PDB file of C-alpha atoms and ligand atoms in Angstrom:
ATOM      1  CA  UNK A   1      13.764 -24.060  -7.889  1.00 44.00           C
ATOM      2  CA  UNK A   2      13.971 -24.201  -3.962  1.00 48.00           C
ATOM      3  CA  UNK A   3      15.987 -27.067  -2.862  1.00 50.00           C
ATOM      4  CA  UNK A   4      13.405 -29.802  -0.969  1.00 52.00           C
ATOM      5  CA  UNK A   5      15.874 -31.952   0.543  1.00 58.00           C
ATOM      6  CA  UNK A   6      15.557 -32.366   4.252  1.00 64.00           C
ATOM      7  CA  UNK A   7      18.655 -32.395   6.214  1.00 69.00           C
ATOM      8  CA  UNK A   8      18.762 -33.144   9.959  1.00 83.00           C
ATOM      9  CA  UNK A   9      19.919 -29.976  12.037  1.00 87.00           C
ATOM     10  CA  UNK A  10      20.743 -30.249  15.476  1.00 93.00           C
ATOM     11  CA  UNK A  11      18.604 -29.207  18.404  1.00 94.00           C
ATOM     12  CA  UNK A  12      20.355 -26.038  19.295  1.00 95.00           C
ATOM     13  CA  UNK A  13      20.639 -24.689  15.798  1.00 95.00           C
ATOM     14  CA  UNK A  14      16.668 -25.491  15.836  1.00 94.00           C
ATOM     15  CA  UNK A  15      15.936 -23.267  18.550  1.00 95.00           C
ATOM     16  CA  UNK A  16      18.044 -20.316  17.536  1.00 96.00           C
ATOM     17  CA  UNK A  17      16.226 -20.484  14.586  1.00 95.00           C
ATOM     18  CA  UNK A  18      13.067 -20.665  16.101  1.00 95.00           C
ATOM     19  CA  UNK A  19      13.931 -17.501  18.618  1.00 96.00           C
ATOM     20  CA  UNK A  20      15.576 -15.450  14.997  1.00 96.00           C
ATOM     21  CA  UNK A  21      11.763 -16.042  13.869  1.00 96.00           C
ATOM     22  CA  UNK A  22      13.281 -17.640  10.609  1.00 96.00           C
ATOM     23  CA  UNK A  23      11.930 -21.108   8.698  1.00 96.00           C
ATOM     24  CA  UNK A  24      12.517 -23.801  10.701  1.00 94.00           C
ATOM     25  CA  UNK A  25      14.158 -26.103   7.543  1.00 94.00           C
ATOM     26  CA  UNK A  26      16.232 -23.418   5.812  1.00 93.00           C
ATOM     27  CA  UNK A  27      16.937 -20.789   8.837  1.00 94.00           C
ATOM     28  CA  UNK A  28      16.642 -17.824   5.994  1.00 95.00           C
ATOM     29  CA  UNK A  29      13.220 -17.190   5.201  1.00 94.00           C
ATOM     30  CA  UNK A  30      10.905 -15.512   7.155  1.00 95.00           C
ATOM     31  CA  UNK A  31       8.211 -16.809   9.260  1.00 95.00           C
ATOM     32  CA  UNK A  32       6.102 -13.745  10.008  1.00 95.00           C
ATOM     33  CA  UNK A  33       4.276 -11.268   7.292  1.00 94.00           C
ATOM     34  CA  UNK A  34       2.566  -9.651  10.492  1.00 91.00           C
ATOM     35  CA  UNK A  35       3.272  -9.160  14.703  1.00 92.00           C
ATOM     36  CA  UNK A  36       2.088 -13.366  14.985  1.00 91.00           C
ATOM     37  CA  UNK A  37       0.331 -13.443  11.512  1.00 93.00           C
ATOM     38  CA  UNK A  38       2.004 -16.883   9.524  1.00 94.00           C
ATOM     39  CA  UNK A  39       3.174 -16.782   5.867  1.00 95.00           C
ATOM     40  CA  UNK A  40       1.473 -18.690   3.402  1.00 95.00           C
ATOM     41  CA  UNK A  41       5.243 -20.382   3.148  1.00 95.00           C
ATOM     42  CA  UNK A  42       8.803 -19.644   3.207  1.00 96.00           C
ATOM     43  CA  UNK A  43       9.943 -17.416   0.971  1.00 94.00           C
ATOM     44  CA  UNK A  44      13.328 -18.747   0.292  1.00 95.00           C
ATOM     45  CA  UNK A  45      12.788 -22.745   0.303  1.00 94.00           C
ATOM     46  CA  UNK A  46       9.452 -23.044  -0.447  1.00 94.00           C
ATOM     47  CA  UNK A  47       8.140 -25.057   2.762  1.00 94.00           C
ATOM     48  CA  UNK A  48       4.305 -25.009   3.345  1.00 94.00           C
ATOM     49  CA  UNK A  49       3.367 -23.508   6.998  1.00 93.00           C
ATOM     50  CA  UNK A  50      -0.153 -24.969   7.134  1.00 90.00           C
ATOM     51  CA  UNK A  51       1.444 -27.866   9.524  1.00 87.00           C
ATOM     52  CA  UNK A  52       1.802 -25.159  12.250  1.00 90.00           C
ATOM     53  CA  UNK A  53      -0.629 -25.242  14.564  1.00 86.00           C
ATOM     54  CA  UNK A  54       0.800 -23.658  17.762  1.00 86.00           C
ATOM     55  CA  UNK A  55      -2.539 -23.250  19.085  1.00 87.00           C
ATOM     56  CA  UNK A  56      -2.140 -21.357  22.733  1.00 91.00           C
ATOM     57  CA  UNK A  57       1.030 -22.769  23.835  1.00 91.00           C
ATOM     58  CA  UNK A  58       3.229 -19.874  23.352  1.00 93.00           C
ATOM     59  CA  UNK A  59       0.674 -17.591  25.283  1.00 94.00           C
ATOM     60  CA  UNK A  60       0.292 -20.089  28.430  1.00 95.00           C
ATOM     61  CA  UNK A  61       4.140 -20.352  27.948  1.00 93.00           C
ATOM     62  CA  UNK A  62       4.547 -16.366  28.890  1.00 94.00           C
ATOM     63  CA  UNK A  63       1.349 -16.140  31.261  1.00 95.00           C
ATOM     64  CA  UNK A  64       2.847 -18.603  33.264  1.00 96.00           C
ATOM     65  CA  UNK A  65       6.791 -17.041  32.981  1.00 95.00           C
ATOM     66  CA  UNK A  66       5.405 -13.589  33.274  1.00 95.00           C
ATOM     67  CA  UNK A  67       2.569 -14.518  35.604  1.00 96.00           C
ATOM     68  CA  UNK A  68       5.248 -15.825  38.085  1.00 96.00           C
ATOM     69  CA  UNK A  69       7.400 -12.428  37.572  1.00 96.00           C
ATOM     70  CA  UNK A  70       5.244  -9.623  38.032  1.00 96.00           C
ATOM     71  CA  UNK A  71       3.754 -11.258  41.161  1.00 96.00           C
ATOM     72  CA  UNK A  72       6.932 -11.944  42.339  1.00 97.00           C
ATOM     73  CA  UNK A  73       7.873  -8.609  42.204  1.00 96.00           C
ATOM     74  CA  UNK A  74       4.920  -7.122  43.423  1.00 96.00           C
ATOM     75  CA  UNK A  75       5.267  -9.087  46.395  1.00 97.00           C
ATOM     76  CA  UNK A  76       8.484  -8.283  47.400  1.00 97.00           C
ATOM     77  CA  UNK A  77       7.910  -4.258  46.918  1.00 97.00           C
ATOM     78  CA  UNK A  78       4.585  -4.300  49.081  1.00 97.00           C
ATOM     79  CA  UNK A  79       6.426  -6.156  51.629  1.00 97.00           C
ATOM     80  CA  UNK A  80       9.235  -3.776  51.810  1.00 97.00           C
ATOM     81  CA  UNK A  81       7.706  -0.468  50.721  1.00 96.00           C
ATOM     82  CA  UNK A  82       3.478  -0.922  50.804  1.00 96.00           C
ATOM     83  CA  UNK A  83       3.054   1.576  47.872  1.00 96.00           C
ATOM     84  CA  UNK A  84      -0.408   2.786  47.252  1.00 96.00           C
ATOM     85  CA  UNK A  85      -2.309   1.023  45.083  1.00 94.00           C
ATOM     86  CA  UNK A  86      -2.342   3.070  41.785  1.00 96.00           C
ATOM     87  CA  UNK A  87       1.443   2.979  41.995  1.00 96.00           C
ATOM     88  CA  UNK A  88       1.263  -1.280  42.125  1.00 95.00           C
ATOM     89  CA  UNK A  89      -0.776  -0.312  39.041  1.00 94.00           C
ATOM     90  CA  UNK A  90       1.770   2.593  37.248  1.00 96.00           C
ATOM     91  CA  UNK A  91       4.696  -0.340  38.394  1.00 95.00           C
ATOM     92  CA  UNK A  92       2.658  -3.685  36.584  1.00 96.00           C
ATOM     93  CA  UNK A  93       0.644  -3.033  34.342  1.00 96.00           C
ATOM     94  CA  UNK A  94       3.670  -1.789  31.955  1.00 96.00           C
ATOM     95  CA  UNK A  95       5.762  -5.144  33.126  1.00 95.00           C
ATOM     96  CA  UNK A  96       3.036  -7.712  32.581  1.00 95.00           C
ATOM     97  CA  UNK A  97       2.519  -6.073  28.928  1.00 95.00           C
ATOM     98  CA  UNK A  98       6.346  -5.824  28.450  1.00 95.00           C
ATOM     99  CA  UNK A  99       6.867  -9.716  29.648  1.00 95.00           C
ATOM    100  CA  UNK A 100       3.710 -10.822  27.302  1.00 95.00           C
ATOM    101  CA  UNK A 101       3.813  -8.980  24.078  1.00 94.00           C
ATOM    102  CA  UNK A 102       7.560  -8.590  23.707  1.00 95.00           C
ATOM    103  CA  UNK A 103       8.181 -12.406  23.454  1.00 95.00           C
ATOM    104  CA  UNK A 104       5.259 -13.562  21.917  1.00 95.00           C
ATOM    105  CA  UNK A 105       6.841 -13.895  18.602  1.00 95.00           C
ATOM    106  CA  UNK A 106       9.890 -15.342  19.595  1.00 95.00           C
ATOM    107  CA  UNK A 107       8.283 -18.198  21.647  1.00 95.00           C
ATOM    108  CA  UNK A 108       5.483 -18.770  19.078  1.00 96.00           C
ATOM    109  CA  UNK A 109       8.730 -18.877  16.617  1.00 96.00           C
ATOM    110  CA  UNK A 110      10.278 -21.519  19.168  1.00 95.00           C
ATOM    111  CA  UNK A 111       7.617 -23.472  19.578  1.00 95.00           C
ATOM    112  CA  UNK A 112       7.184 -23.640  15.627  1.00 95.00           C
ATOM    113  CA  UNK A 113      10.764 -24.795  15.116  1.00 95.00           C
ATOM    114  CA  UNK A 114      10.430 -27.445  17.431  1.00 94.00           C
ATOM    115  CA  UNK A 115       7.463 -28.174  16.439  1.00 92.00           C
ATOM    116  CA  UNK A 116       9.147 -28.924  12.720  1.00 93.00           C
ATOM    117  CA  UNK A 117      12.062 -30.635  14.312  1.00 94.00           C
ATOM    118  CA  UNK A 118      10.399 -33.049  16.828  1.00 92.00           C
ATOM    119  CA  UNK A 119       7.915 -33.797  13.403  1.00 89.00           C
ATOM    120  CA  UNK A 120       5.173 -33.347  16.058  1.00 86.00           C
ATOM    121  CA  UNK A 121       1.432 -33.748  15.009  1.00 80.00           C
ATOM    122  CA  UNK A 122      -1.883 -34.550  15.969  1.00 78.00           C
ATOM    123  CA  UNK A 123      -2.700 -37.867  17.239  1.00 81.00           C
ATOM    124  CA  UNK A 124      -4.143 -39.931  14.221  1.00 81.00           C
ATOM    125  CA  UNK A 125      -6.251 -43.206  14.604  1.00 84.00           C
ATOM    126  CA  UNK A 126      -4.274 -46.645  13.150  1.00 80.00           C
ATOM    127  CA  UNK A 127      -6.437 -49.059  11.092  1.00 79.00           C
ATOM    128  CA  UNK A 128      -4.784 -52.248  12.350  1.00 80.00           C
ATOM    129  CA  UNK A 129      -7.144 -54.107  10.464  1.00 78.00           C
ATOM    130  CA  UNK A 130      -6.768 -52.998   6.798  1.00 70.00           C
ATOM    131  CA  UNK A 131      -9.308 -54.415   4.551  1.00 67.00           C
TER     132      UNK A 131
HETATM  133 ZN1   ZN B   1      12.689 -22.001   4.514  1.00 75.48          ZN
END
């Protein structure tokens, strides 16, 4: 039987976790069956995924990185070389997919472990009146 006690880990041990793309309690199961697809659970200590609701935040998190990168560089080389336009496209188009796809697990992994550590959920309405 997977063990269900909860032990506090720190922060950093969190997000290495979260960038390995392992469970965010146990660190050894896996948190992926596809490219972003969730398990059901973790496979080694049992802990239910249906909490995780990322929703966009790790793809505004790498528009914005990448976003701020490609333009950046695209900048600076028409500035100092003005390359014709097909070769801004043969140059970009490979970076912007290399600086969005490639870390898309990894930061929707991240933002899953702390997620799990900060015990972050949605907002709930308080009865402060209970009958
Ligand atoms: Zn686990």
């Amino acid at each position: 039987m997977p063990d269900q006690t909860v032990v506090p880990v720190p922060l950093a041990q969190t997000v290495l976790r979260g960038i390995a793309c392992k469970c965010p309690r146990c660190g050894q199961g896996k948190l992926f069956k596809g490219f972003i697809d969730l398990r059901p659970s973790c496979d080694n200590c049992g802990l239910d995924y249906t909490f995780i609701d990322t929703g966009d935040g790790p793809a505004i998190f790498l528009i914005m990185i990448a976003g701020a990168i490609v333009v950046g560089c695209a900048l600076v080389v028409e500035i100092k070389y003005q390359p014709p336009f097909w070769l801004h496209a043969a140059l970009w188009l490979p970076l912007i997919l290399a600086t969005t796809l490639l870390p898309m697990r990894s930061m929707k992994s991240l933002l899953i472990a702390l997620q799990f550590h900060h015990k972050a959920a949605p907002g709930r309405l308080i009865d402060r009146n209970p009958k």
